[in-house]
JSON list of C-alpha atoms in Angstrom, two decimals:
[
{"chain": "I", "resi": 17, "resn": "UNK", "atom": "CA", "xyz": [52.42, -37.17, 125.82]},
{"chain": "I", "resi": 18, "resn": "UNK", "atom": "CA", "xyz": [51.48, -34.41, 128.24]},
{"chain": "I", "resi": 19, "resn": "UNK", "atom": "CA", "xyz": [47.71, -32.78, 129.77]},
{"chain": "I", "resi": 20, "resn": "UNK", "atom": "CA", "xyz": [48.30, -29.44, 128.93]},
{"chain": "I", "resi": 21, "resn": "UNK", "atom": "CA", "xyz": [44.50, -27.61, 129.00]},
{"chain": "I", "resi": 22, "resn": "UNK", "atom": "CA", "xyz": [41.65, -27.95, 129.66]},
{"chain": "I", "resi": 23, "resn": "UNK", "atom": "CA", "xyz": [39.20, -24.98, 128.63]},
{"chain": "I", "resi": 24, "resn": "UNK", "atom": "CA", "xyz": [35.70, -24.56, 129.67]},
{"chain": "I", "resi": 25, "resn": "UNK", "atom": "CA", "xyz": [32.84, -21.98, 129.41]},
{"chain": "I", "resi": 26, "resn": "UNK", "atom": "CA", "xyz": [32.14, -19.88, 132.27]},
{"chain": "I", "resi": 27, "resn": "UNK", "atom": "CA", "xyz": [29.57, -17.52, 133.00]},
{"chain": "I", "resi": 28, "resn": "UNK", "atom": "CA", "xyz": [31.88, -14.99, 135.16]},
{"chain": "I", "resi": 29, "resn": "UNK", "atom": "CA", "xyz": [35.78, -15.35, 134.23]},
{"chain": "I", "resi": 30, "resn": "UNK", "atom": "CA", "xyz": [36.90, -13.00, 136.91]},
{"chain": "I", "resi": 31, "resn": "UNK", "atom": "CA", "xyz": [35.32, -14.77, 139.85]},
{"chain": "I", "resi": 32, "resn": "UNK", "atom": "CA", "xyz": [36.17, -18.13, 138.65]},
{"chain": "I", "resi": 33, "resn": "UNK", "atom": "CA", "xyz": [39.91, -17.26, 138.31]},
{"chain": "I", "resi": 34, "resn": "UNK", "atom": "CA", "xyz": [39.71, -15.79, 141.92]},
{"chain": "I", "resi": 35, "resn": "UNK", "atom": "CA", "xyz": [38.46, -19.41, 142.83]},
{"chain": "I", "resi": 36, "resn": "UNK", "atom": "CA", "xyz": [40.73, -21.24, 141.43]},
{"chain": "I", "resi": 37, "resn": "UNK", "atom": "CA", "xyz": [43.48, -19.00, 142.23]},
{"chain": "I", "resi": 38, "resn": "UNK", "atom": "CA", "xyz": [43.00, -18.36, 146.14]},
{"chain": "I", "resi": 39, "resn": "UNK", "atom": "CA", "xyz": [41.89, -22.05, 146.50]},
{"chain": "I", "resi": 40, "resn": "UNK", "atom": "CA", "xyz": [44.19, -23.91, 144.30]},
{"chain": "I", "resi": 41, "resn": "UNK", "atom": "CA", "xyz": [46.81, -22.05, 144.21]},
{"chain": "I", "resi": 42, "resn": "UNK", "atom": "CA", "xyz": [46.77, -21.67, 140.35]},
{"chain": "I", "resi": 43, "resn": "UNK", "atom": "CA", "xyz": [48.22, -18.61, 138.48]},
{"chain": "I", "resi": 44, "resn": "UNK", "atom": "CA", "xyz": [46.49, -15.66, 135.84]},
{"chain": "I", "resi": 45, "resn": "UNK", "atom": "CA", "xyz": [49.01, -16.51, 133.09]},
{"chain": "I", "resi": 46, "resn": "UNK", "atom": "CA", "xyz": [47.83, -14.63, 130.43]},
{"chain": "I", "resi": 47, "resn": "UNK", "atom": "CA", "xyz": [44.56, -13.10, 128.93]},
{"chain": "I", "resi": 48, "resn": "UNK", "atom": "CA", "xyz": [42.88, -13.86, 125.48]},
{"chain": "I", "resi": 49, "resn": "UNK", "atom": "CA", "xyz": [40.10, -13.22, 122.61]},
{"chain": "I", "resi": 50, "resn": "UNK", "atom": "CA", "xyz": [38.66, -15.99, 122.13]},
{"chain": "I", "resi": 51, "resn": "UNK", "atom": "CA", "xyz": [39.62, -17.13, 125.74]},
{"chain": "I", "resi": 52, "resn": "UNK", "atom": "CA", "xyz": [38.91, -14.53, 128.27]},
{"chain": "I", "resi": 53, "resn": "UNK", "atom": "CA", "xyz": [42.19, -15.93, 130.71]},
{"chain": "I", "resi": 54, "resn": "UNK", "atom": "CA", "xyz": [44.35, -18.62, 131.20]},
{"chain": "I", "resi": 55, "resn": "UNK", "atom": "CA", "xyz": [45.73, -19.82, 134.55]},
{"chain": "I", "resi": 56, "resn": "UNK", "atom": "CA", "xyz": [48.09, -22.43, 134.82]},
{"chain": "I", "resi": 57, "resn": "UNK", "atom": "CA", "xyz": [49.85, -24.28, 137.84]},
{"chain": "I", "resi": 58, "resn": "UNK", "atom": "CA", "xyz": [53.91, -24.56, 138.45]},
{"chain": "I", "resi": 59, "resn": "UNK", "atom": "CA", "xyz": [53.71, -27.90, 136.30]},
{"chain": "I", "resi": 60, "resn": "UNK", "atom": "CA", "xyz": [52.79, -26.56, 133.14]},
{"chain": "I", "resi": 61, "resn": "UNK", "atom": "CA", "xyz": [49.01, -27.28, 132.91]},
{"chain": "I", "resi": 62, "resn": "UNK", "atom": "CA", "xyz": [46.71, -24.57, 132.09]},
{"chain": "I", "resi": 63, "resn": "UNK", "atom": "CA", "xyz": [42.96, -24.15, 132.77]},
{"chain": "I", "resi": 64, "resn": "UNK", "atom": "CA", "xyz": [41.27, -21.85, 129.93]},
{"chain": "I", "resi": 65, "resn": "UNK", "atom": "CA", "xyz": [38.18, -20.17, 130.82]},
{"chain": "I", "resi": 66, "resn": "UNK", "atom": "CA", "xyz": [35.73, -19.18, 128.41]},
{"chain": "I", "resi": 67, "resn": "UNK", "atom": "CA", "xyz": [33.56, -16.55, 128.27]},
{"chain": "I", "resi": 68, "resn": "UNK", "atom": "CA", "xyz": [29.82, -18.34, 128.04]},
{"chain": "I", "resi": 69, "resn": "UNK", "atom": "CA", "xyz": [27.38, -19.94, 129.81]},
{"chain": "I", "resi": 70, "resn": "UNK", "atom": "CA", "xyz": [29.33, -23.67, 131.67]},
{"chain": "I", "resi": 71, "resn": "UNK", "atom": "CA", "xyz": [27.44, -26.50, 130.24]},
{"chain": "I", "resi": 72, "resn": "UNK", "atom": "CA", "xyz": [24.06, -27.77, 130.93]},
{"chain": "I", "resi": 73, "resn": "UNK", "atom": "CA", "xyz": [25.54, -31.24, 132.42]},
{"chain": "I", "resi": 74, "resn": "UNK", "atom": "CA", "xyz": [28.36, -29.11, 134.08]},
{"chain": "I", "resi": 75, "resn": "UNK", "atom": "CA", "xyz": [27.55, -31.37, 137.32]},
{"chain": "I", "resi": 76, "resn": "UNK", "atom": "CA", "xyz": [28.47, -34.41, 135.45]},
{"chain": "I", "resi": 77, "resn": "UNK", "atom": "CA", "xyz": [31.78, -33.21, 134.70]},
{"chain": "I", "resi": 78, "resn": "UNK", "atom": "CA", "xyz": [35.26, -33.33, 137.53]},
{"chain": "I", "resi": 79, "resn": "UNK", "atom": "CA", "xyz": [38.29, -32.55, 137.56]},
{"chain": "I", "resi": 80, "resn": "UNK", "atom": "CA", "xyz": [40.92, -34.14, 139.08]},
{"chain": "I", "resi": 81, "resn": "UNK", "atom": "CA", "xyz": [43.73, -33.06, 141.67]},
{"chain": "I", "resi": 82, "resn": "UNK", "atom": "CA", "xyz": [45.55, -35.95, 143.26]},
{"chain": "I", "resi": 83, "resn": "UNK", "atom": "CA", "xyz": [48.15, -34.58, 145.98]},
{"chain": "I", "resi": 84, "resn": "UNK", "atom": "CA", "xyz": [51.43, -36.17, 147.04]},
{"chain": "I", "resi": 85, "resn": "UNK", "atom": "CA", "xyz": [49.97, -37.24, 150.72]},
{"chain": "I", "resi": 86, "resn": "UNK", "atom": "CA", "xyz": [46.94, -37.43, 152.82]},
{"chain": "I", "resi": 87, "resn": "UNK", "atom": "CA", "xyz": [47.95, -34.65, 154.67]},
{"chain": "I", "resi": 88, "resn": "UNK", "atom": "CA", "xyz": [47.90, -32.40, 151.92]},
{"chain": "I", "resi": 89, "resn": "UNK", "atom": "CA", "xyz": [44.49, -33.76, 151.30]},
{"chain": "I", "resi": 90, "resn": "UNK", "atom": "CA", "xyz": [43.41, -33.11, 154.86]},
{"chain": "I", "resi": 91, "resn": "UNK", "atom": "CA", "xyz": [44.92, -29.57, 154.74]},
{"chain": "I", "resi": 92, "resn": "UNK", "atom": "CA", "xyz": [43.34, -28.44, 151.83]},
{"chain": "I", "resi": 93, "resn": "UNK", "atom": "CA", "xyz": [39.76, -29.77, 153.02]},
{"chain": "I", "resi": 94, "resn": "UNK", "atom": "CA", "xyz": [40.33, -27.25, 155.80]},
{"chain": "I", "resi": 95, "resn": "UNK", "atom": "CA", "xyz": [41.36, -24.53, 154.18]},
{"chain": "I", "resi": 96, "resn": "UNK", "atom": "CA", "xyz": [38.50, -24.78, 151.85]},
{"chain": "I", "resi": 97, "resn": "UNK", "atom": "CA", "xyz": [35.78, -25.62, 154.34]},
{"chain": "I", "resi": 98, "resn": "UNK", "atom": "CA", "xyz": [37.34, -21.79, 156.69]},
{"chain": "I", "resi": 99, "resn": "UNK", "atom": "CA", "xyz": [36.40, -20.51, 153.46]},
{"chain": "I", "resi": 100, "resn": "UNK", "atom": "CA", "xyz": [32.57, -21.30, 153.90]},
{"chain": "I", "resi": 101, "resn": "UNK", "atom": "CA", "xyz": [33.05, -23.51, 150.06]},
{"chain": "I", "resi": 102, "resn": "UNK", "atom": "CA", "xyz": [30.42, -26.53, 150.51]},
{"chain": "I", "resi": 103, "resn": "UNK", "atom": "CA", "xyz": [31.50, -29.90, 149.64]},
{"chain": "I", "resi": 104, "resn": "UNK", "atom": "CA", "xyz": [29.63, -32.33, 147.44]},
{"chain": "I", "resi": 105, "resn": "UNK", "atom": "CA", "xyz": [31.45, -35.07, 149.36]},
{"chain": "I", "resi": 106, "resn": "UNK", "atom": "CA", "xyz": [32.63, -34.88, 152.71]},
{"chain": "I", "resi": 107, "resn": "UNK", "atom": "CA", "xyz": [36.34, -36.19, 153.06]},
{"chain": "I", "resi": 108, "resn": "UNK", "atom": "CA", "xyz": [36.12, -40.09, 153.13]},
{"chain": "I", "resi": 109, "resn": "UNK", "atom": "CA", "xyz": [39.62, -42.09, 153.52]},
{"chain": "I", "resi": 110, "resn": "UNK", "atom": "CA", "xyz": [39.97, -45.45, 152.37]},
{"chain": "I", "resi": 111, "resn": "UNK", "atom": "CA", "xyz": [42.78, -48.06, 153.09]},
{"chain": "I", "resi": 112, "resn": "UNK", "atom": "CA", "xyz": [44.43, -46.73, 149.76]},
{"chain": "I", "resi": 113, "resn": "UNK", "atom": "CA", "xyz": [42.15, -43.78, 148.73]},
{"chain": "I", "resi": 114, "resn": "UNK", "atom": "CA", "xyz": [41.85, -40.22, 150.86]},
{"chain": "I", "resi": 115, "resn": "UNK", "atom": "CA", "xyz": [39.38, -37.93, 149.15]},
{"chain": "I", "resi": 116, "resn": "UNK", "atom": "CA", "xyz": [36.72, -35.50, 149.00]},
{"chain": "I", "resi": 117, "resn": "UNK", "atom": "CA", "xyz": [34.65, -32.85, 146.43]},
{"chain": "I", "resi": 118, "resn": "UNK", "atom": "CA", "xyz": [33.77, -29.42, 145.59]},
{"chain": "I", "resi": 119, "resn": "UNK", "atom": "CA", "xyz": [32.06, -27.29, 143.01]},
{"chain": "I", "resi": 120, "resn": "UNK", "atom": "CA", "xyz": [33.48, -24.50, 141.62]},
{"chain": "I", "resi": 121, "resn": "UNK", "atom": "CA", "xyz": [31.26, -21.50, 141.28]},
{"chain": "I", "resi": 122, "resn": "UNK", "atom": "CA", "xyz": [30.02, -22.38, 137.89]},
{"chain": "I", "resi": 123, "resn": "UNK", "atom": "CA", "xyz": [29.41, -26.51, 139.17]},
{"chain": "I", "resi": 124, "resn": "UNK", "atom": "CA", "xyz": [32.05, -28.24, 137.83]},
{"chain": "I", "resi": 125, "resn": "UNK", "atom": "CA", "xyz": [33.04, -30.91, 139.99]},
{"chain": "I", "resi": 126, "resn": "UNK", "atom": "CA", "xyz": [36.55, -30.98, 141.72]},
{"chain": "I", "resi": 127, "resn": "UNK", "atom": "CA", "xyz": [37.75, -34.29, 143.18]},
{"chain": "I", "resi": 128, "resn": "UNK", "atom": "CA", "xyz": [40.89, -33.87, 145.78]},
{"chain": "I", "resi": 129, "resn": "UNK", "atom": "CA", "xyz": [42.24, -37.16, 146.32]},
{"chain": "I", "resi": 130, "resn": "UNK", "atom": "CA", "xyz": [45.52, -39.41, 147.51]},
{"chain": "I", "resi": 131, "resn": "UNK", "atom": "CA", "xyz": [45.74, -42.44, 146.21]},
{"chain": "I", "resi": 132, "resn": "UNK", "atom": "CA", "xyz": [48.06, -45.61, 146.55]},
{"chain": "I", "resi": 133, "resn": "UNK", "atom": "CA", "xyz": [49.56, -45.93, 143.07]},
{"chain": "I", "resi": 134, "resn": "UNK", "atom": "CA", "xyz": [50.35, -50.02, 142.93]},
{"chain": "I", "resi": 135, "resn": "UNK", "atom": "CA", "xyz": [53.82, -50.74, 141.48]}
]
Protein backbone atom coordinates (compact mmCIF):
# COMPACT_ATOMS: atom_id res chain seq x y z
CA UNK A 1 0.00 0.00 0.00
CA UNK A 2 0.98 3.49 -1.12
CA UNK A 3 -0.14 7.55 0.08
CA UNK A 4 -1.08 8.70 -3.08
CA UNK A 5 -3.44 12.12 -2.35
CA UNK A 6 -4.42 14.00 -0.31
CA UNK A 7 -7.13 16.68 -1.48
CA UNK A 8 -8.29 19.61 0.42
CA UNK A 9 -10.52 22.71 -0.04
CA UNK A 10 -8.95 25.91 -0.69
CA UNK A 11 -10.18 29.24 -0.93
CA UNK A 12 -7.59 30.48 -3.77
CA UNK A 13 -6.13 27.40 -5.92
CA UNK A 14 -3.74 29.54 -7.85
CA UNK A 15 -1.91 31.03 -4.90
CA UNK A 16 -1.83 27.91 -2.98
CA UNK A 17 -0.19 25.96 -5.89
CA UNK A 18 2.38 28.88 -6.16
CA UNK A 19 3.07 28.01 -2.38
CA UNK A 20 3.50 24.80 -2.53
CA UNK A 21 5.27 24.88 -5.70
CA UNK A 22 8.09 27.64 -5.09
CA UNK A 23 8.42 26.35 -1.46
CA UNK A 24 8.21 22.68 -1.78
CA UNK A 25 9.26 22.14 -4.76
CA UNK A 26 6.02 20.31 -5.88
CA UNK A 27 4.77 20.22 -9.53
CA UNK A 28 1.14 21.58 -11.45
CA UNK A 29 0.44 18.08 -12.82
CA UNK A 30 -2.71 18.47 -14.21
CA UNK A 31 -6.01 20.55 -13.87
CA UNK A 32 -9.61 19.27 -13.06
CA UNK A 33 -13.60 19.79 -12.60
CA UNK A 34 -14.31 18.79 -9.69
CA UNK A 35 -10.62 19.47 -8.55
CA UNK A 36 -9.41 22.79 -9.65
CA UNK A 37 -5.37 21.29 -9.89
CA UNK A 38 -3.30 18.66 -8.90
CA UNK A 39 0.40 18.92 -8.01
CA UNK A 40 2.38 16.09 -7.23
CA UNK A 41 6.13 15.56 -6.12
CA UNK A 42 8.92 13.26 -8.09
CA UNK A 43 7.64 10.27 -5.80
CA UNK A 44 4.32 9.92 -7.02
CA UNK A 45 2.17 11.67 -4.34
CA UNK A 46 -0.24 14.22 -5.34
CA UNK A 47 -1.83 17.10 -3.39
CA UNK A 48 -5.48 17.95 -4.85
CA UNK A 49 -6.74 21.29 -4.22
CA UNK A 50 -10.24 22.07 -4.13
CA UNK A 51 -12.01 24.85 -4.99
CA UNK A 52 -13.95 25.95 -1.49
CA UNK A 53 -13.56 27.45 1.55
CA UNK A 54 -10.32 25.07 3.80
CA UNK A 55 -12.04 23.80 6.80
CA UNK A 56 -13.11 25.47 9.88
CA UNK A 57 -10.47 23.34 12.11
CA UNK A 58 -7.94 23.77 9.18
CA UNK A 59 -5.35 24.67 12.13
CA UNK A 60 -5.84 21.33 13.60
CA UNK A 61 -4.83 19.62 10.59
CA UNK A 62 -0.58 18.95 9.31
CA UNK A 63 0.98 17.59 6.98
CA UNK A 64 3.95 15.88 7.06
CA UNK A 65 7.42 16.19 5.16
CA UNK A 66 10.23 14.24 6.75
CA UNK A 67 13.64 14.93 4.77
CA UNK A 68 16.60 12.57 4.38
CA UNK A 69 18.98 14.80 6.86
CA UNK A 70 19.05 17.66 9.19
CA UNK A 71 20.63 19.66 6.82
CA UNK A 72 17.97 19.54 4.47
CA UNK A 73 15.82 20.48 7.37
CA UNK A 74 18.01 23.43 8.24
CA UNK A 75 18.13 24.52 4.55
CA UNK A 76 14.68 24.58 3.93
CA UNK A 77 13.91 26.62 7.28
CA UNK A 78 16.05 29.24 5.57
CA UNK A 79 14.82 29.34 2.47
CA UNK A 80 11.39 29.68 3.80
CA UNK A 81 12.07 32.18 6.56
CA UNK A 82 14.18 34.73 3.14
CA UNK A 83 10.80 34.31 1.98
CA UNK A 84 9.18 36.42 4.88
CA UNK A 85 6.70 32.78 5.52
CA UNK A 86 6.14 32.84 9.51
CA UNK A 87 6.62 29.74 11.38
CA UNK A 88 4.22 28.27 13.90
CA UNK A 89 7.27 26.60 15.43
CA UNK A 90 10.62 27.79 15.34
CA UNK A 91 13.18 24.95 14.33
CA UNK A 92 13.80 22.84 17.56
CA UNK A 93 16.40 19.75 17.22
CA UNK A 94 16.25 16.95 19.43
CA UNK A 95 18.83 14.11 20.04
CA UNK A 96 16.79 12.09 17.33
CA UNK A 97 14.18 14.65 16.08
CA UNK A 98 15.13 18.06 13.89
CA UNK A 99 11.97 19.99 13.11
CA UNK A 100 9.96 22.95 12.69
CA UNK A 101 6.26 24.38 11.22
CA UNK A 102 4.48 26.47 8.82
CA UNK A 103 1.07 27.37 7.55
CA UNK A 104 0.23 27.41 4.23
CA UNK A 105 -1.80 30.33 3.06
CA UNK A 106 -5.09 28.74 3.73
CA UNK A 107 -3.66 27.38 7.62
CA UNK A 108 -3.00 24.05 7.19
CA UNK A 109 -0.22 23.04 9.20
CA UNK A 110 3.14 21.79 7.63
CA UNK A 111 5.57 19.92 9.88
CA UNK A 112 9.35 19.64 8.31
CA UNK A 113 11.11 17.18 10.26
CA UNK A 114 14.28 14.52 10.42
CA UNK A 115 13.87 11.90 12.42
CA UNK A 116 15.98 8.82 13.67
CA UNK A 117 14.03 5.86 12.30
CA UNK A 118 15.07 2.91 15.06
CA UNK A 119 15.92 -0.41 13.34
Amino acid sequence: MRLDHLALPVSDPERTASFWCTHFGLRRDRDGKEVALFLADGAGFRLALLRGEARADATALHIGIRQDTVTEVEQLHDRLMRAGIALSEPLTEEADYVYFRCRDPDGYGIEVYWARVPR
